[in-house]
Coordinates of C-alpha atoms and ligand atoms in Angstrom, one line a residue:
X4 CA 1.6 32.4 0.1
X5 CA 1.5 28.6 0.7
X6 CA 1.8 27.6 4.2
X7 CA 3.7 24.2 3.9
X8 CA 3.9 22.8 7.4
X9 CA 7.1 20.6 7.8
X10 CA 4.9 18.1 9.6
X11 CA 4.3 14.8 7.8
X12 CA 2.0 12.0 8.9
X13 CA 1.9 8.3 8.2
X14 CA -1.6 7.0 8.8
X15 CA -1.7 3.3 9.8
X16 CA 1.4 1.7 11.4
X17 CA 1.1 -1.6 9.5
X18 CA 4.1 -3.0 7.7
X19 CA 4.2 -0.5 4.9
X20 CA 3.3 2.4 7.2
X21 CA 6.1 1.6 9.6
X22 CA 8.6 1.2 6.7
X23 CA 7.7 4.6 5.3
X24 CA 7.7 6.3 8.7
X25 CA 11.2 4.9 9.4
X26 CA 12.3 5.9 5.9
X27 CA 11.1 9.5 6.4
X28 CA 12.7 9.7 9.9
X29 CA 16.1 9.4 8.2
X30 CA 15.7 12.8 6.6
X31 CA 12.9 14.7 8.4
X32 CA 12.3 15.5 12.0
X33 CA 8.6 16.2 12.3
X34 CA 7.2 12.7 11.5
X35 CA 4.0 11.6 13.2
X36 CA 2.2 8.3 13.1
X37 CA -1.6 8.3 13.4
X38 CA -3.1 5.1 14.6
X39 CA -6.8 4.3 15.2
X40 CA -5.7 2.1 18.1
X41 CA -4.9 4.5 21.0
X42 CA -3.1 1.8 23.0
X43 CA -0.7 1.0 20.2
X44 CA -0.3 4.8 19.5
X45 CA 0.8 5.2 23.1
X46 CA 3.2 2.3 22.8
X47 CA 4.8 3.7 19.6
X48 CA 5.0 7.2 21.2
X49 CA 6.9 5.6 24.1
X50 CA 9.1 3.0 22.3
X51 CA 9.4 4.4 18.7
X52 CA 9.8 2.3 15.6
X53 CA 12.3 -0.4 14.8
X54 CA 13.5 -1.4 11.3
X55 CA 15.1 -4.8 10.7
X56 CA 17.1 -4.9 7.5
X57 CA 19.5 -7.7 6.7
X58 CA 21.1 -8.3 10.1
X59 CA 20.8 -4.7 11.2
X60 CA 18.4 -3.2 13.7
X61 CA 17.7 0.6 13.6
X62 CA 15.6 2.4 16.1
X63 CA 13.6 5.6 15.4
X64 CA 11.9 7.8 18.0
X65 CA 8.5 8.9 16.7
X66 CA 5.5 10.9 17.7
X67 CA 2.3 8.9 17.6
X68 CA -1.3 9.5 18.5
X69 CA -4.8 8.3 17.9
X70 CA -6.2 11.8 17.7
X71 CA -5.4 13.8 14.6
X72 CA -6.4 17.0 16.4
X73 CA -3.2 16.6 18.4
X74 CA -1.2 16.9 15.2
X75 CA -3.2 19.6 13.3
X76 CA -2.7 20.6 9.6
X77 CA 0.3 19.0 7.9
X78 CA 1.9 19.2 4.5
X79 CA 1.9 15.5 3.7
X80 CA -0.3 12.5 4.7
X81 CA 0.9 9.0 3.7
X82 CA -2.3 7.0 4.0
X83 CA -1.3 3.4 4.6
X84 CA -4.3 1.8 6.1
X85 CA -5.6 -1.2 4.1
X86 CA -8.4 -0.7 1.6
X87 CA -11.2 -2.2 3.8
X88 CA -10.3 0.3 6.6
X89 CA -10.5 3.4 4.4
X90 CA -14.2 4.2 5.0
X91 CA -13.5 4.4 8.8
X92 CA -10.2 6.2 8.4
X93 CA -11.1 9.1 6.0
X94 CA -13.3 11.1 8.4
X95 CA -10.6 10.9 11.2
X96 CA -8.1 12.6 8.9
X97 CA -9.9 15.9 8.6
X98 CA -7.9 17.8 11.3
X99 CA -4.8 17.1 9.2
X100 CA -6.0 18.3 5.9
X101 CA -6.0 21.8 4.3
X102 CA -5.9 22.8 0.7
X103 CA -2.1 22.8 1.1
X104 CA -1.9 19.2 2.3
X105 CA -1.0 16.4 -0.2
X106 CA -2.7 13.1 0.6
X107 CA -0.9 10.1 -0.8
X108 CA -2.9 6.8 -0.8
X109 CA -0.9 3.6 -0.8
X110 CA -3.6 0.9 -0.8
X111 CA -3.4 -2.2 -3.0
X112 CA -6.1 -2.9 -5.5
X113 CA -8.7 -0.7 -7.3
X114 CA -11.9 -1.3 -5.3
X115 CA -11.3 1.7 -3.0
X116 CA -10.6 4.3 -5.8
X117 CA -14.2 5.6 -6.2
X118 CA -14.4 6.2 -2.4
X119 CA -11.1 8.0 -2.3
X120 CA -11.9 10.2 -5.3
X121 CA -15.4 11.0 -4.2
X122 CA -14.8 11.6 -0.5
X123 CA -14.8 15.4 -1.0
X124 CA -11.5 15.9 1.0
X125 CA -10.3 19.4 1.2
X126 CA -6.9 18.5 -0.3
X127 CA -5.5 17.0 -3.5
X128 CA -5.3 13.2 -3.4
X129 CA -2.6 11.3 -5.3
X130 CA -1.9 7.6 -5.5
X131 CA 1.2 5.7 -4.7
X132 CA 1.8 2.3 -6.3
X133 CA 4.6 0.4 -4.7
X134 CA 6.4 -2.9 -5.0
X135 CA 8.3 -2.5 -1.8
X136 CA 8.0 -5.4 0.5
X137 CA 7.6 -5.1 4.3
X138 CA 6.5 -7.4 7.2
X139 CA 5.3 -6.3 10.6
X140 CA 7.3 -8.2 13.2
X141 CA 5.4 -6.7 16.1
X142 CA 3.8 -3.3 17.0
X143 CA 6.1 -0.6 15.5
X144 CA 8.7 -3.2 14.4
X145 CA 9.1 -3.7 10.7
X146 CA 11.2 -6.1 8.7
X147 CA 12.3 -4.9 5.3
X148 CA 10.9 -7.3 2.7
X149 CA 12.5 -6.3 -0.6
X150 CA 13.4 -3.3 -2.8
X151 CA 10.8 -2.0 -5.2
X152 CA 10.0 1.1 -7.2
X153 CA 7.1 3.4 -6.3
X154 CA 5.0 5.3 -8.8
X155 CA 3.1 8.5 -7.8
X156 CA 0.4 10.3 -9.7
X157 CA -3.0 12.0 -9.7
X158 CA -6.0 10.1 -11.0
X159 CA -7.6 13.2 -12.5
X160 CA -6.8 16.8 -13.0
X161 CA -4.5 18.4 -10.4
X162 CA -3.5 22.0 -9.9
X163 CA 0.1 23.2 -10.6
X164 CA 0.5 23.6 -6.8
X165 CA -0.6 20.0 -6.2
X166 CA 1.8 18.8 -8.9
X167 CA 4.6 20.7 -7.3
X168 CA 3.8 19.2 -3.9
X169 CA 3.9 15.7 -5.5
X170 CA 7.3 16.4 -7.1
X171 CA 8.5 17.6 -3.7
X172 CA 7.2 14.5 -2.0
X173 CA 9.0 12.3 -4.6
X174 CA 12.2 14.2 -3.9
X175 CA 11.9 13.8 -0.1
X176 CA 11.3 10.0 -0.5
X177 CA 14.1 9.7 -3.0
X178 CA 16.5 11.5 -0.6
X179 CA 15.4 9.0 2.1
X180 CA 16.5 6.1 -0.2
X181 CA 13.3 5.0 -2.1
X182 CA 13.1 4.7 -5.9
X183 CA 10.3 7.1 -6.9
X184 CA 8.7 8.0 -10.2
X185 CA 6.1 10.6 -10.9
X186 CA 3.8 9.2 -13.6
X187 CA 1.4 10.9 -16.0
X188 CA -0.9 7.8 -16.2
X189 CA -1.1 6.5 -12.7
X190 CA -4.2 4.3 -13.6
X191 CA -2.0 2.2 -15.8
X192 CA 0.4 1.8 -12.9
X193 CA -2.4 0.9 -10.5
X194 CA -3.5 -1.9 -12.9
X195 CA 0.1 -3.0 -13.4
X196 CA 0.4 -3.4 -9.7
X197 CA -3.1 -4.8 -9.4
X198 CA -2.0 -7.6 -11.7
X199 CA 1.0 -8.3 -9.5
X200 CA -1.2 -8.5 -6.4
X201 CA -3.8 -10.6 -8.3
X202 CA -1.0 -13.1 -9.0
X203 CA 0.7 -13.1 -5.6
X204 CA -1.5 -12.1 -2.7
X205 CA -4.3 -14.6 -2.7
X206 CA -2.1 -17.5 -3.7
X207 CA 0.4 -16.9 -0.9
X208 CA -2.5 -16.8 1.5
X209 CA -3.9 -20.1 0.2
X210 CA -0.6 -21.9 0.0
X211 CA 0.6 -20.3 3.3
X212 CA 4.0 -19.5 1.8
X213 CA 6.4 -16.6 1.3
X214 CA 6.2 -14.9 -2.1
X215 CA 9.2 -16.9 -3.4
X216 CA 7.4 -20.1 -2.4
X217 CA 4.9 -19.7 -5.4
X218 CA 7.8 -20.0 -7.8
X219 CA 8.7 -23.5 -6.4
X220 CA 5.2 -24.8 -6.5
X221 CA 4.0 -25.8 -10.0
X222 CA 0.3 -25.7 -9.2
X223 CA 0.6 -22.3 -7.6
X224 CA 2.7 -21.0 -10.5
X225 CA 0.1 -22.2 -13.0
X226 CA -2.7 -20.4 -11.1
X227 CA -0.6 -17.3 -10.8
X228 CA -0.2 -17.2 -14.5
X229 CA -3.9 -17.9 -15.2
X230 CA -5.1 -15.3 -12.7
X231 CA -2.8 -12.6 -14.0
X232 CA -3.8 -13.3 -17.7
X233 CA -7.5 -13.2 -16.8
X234 CA -7.0 -9.8 -15.1
X235 CA -4.9 -8.6 -18.0
X236 CA -7.8 -9.4 -20.4
X237 CA -10.1 -7.3 -18.2
X238 CA -7.6 -4.4 -18.2
X239 CA -7.3 -4.6 -22.0
X240 CA -11.0 -4.6 -22.5
X241 CA -11.1 -1.4 -20.4
X242 CA -8.5 0.2 -22.6
X243 CA -5.9 0.4 -19.8
X244 CA -2.3 0.9 -21.2
X245 CA -0.8 -2.1 -19.4
X246 CA 3.0 -2.8 -19.4
X247 CA 3.9 -5.8 -21.6
X248 CA 4.3 -9.3 -20.1
X249 CA 2.3 -9.0 -16.9
X250 CA 3.0 -12.6 -15.9
X251 CA 6.8 -12.0 -16.1
X252 CA 6.4 -8.9 -14.0
X253 CA 4.5 -10.7 -11.3
X254 CA 7.1 -13.5 -11.3
X255 CA 9.9 -10.8 -11.1
X256 CA 8.2 -9.2 -8.0
X257 CA 7.9 -12.7 -6.5
X258 CA 11.6 -13.2 -7.0
X259 CA 12.6 -9.7 -5.7
X260 CA 10.4 -10.1 -2.6
X261 CA 11.0 -13.9 -2.3
X262 CA 11.3 -13.9 1.5
X263 CA 8.4 -11.5 2.0
X264 CA 5.2 -12.6 3.6
X265 CA 2.6 -10.9 1.4
X266 CA 0.2 -8.4 3.0
X267 CA -2.7 -10.9 2.5
X268 CA -0.9 -13.8 4.1
X269 CA 0.0 -11.4 7.0
X270 CA -3.7 -10.5 7.3
X271 CA -4.9 -14.1 7.2
X272 CA -2.3 -15.1 9.9
X273 CA -3.3 -12.2 12.1
X274 CA -7.0 -12.9 11.5
X275 CA -7.5 -9.4 10.0
X276 CA -9.8 -8.5 7.1
X277 CA -7.9 -9.1 3.8
X278 CA -7.9 -6.9 0.7
X279 CA -9.2 -9.8 -1.4
X280 CA -12.3 -7.8 -2.5
X281 CA -10.1 -4.8 -3.6
X282 CA -7.8 -7.1 -5.6
X283 CA -9.2 -10.3 -7.1
X284 CA -12.7 -9.3 -6.1
X285 CA -12.4 -6.0 -8.0
X286 CA -11.3 -8.0 -11.1
X287 CA -14.5 -10.1 -10.7
X288 CA -16.6 -7.0 -10.6
X289 CA -15.0 -5.4 -13.6
X290 CA -15.1 -8.7 -15.5
X291 CA -18.8 -9.1 -14.7
X292 CA -19.6 -5.6 -16.1
X293 CA -17.7 -6.5 -19.3
X294 CA -19.0 -10.1 -19.6
X295 CA -15.5 -11.6 -19.4
X296 CA -15.2 -15.0 -17.7
X297 CA -12.6 -15.1 -14.9
X298 CA -12.9 -18.5 -13.3
X299 CA -9.5 -18.6 -11.6
X300 CA -10.0 -15.3 -9.9
X301 CA -13.4 -16.4 -8.9
X302 CA -11.9 -19.5 -7.3
X303 CA -9.2 -17.5 -5.5
X304 CA -11.8 -15.1 -4.0
X305 CA -13.9 -18.0 -2.8
X306 CA -10.8 -19.7 -1.3
X307 CA -9.6 -16.7 0.6
X308 CA -13.0 -15.9 1.9
X309 CA -13.3 -19.5 3.1
X310 CA -9.9 -19.1 4.8
X311 CA -11.0 -16.1 6.8
X312 CA -14.6 -17.1 7.4
X313 CA -15.5 -16.6 11.1
X314 CA -11.9 -15.9 12.1
X315 CA -11.7 -12.1 11.9
X316 CA -10.5 -10.3 15.0
X317 CA -12.9 -7.5 14.5
Ligands
PAF538 O1 0.8 -6.8 -0.9 C1 2.0 -7.1 -0.8 O2 2.5 -7.9 0.0 C2 3.0 -6.4 -1.8 O3 2.2 -5.6 -2.6 C3 3.8 -7.3 -2.7 C4 4.5 -6.5 -3.8 C5 3.0 -8.5 -3.3 C6 5.0 -7.9 -1.9 O4 4.6 -8.8 -0.9

């Protein structure tokens, strides 16, 4: 018989991780946060998480640790560390994982997918592709940044048990108030989201503006359109079944998350490593393999790398 522990873990208390943890806390009791930073884990264990939404503040007590052995095997892991932190994070998750665990990976971009799929983890791995907006206002304090649907799915084959676990997870997150869809072709969703991030993230970092600011800036808007169209031509050449009108979709996400500070701008402001290589950088790589010119994405990668040169906090 399956041993489904009620414990669920959010790995990485960044903006999205905190938003998901507070969301899960509404309907479930045994929610943990795993953080590589033991000092911050101790702070979260002591002070809990705070969600700012409209003018309301909600507080959620939480269990937090930097040592996965303290948690042990769980039924669900929401892996919310940024793509560049994945190589370091994956080995530290092993005490959480059994064949009955479902690991759901929430990173932006595509650059990390081979690592995730080839890591040889003992549990099924599914992807979550979200347009939710969230900003970190301080350790454990998250500001809701805009509604957005989330798609879940497996990249390759998955057992009936794993599929059931994914359906259960979608139900849990729906019950907690999120819009969730289980998708047969998650790779198409990954690319649809990639195109949104290609259009928004680097440009908000370069122009140092909220997502909505791109819509009020003619130059930025033209670059957004060009970058998304370049990435769409790469996706088409790869045979990805993209949703129609990718530029319109990127603009709609900008509008829906207008007040949100994109994850890349948050990283630049906090002197953290950005996801530029998993997003526009990954488009460059794919385009290079296919011989497709992507000058605007090349320019955006160079500009973001220039912005963060010599300023990373480690
Ligand atoms: O990375 C982000 O910030 C988000 O994916 C999105 C949807 C662009 C909203 O800010």
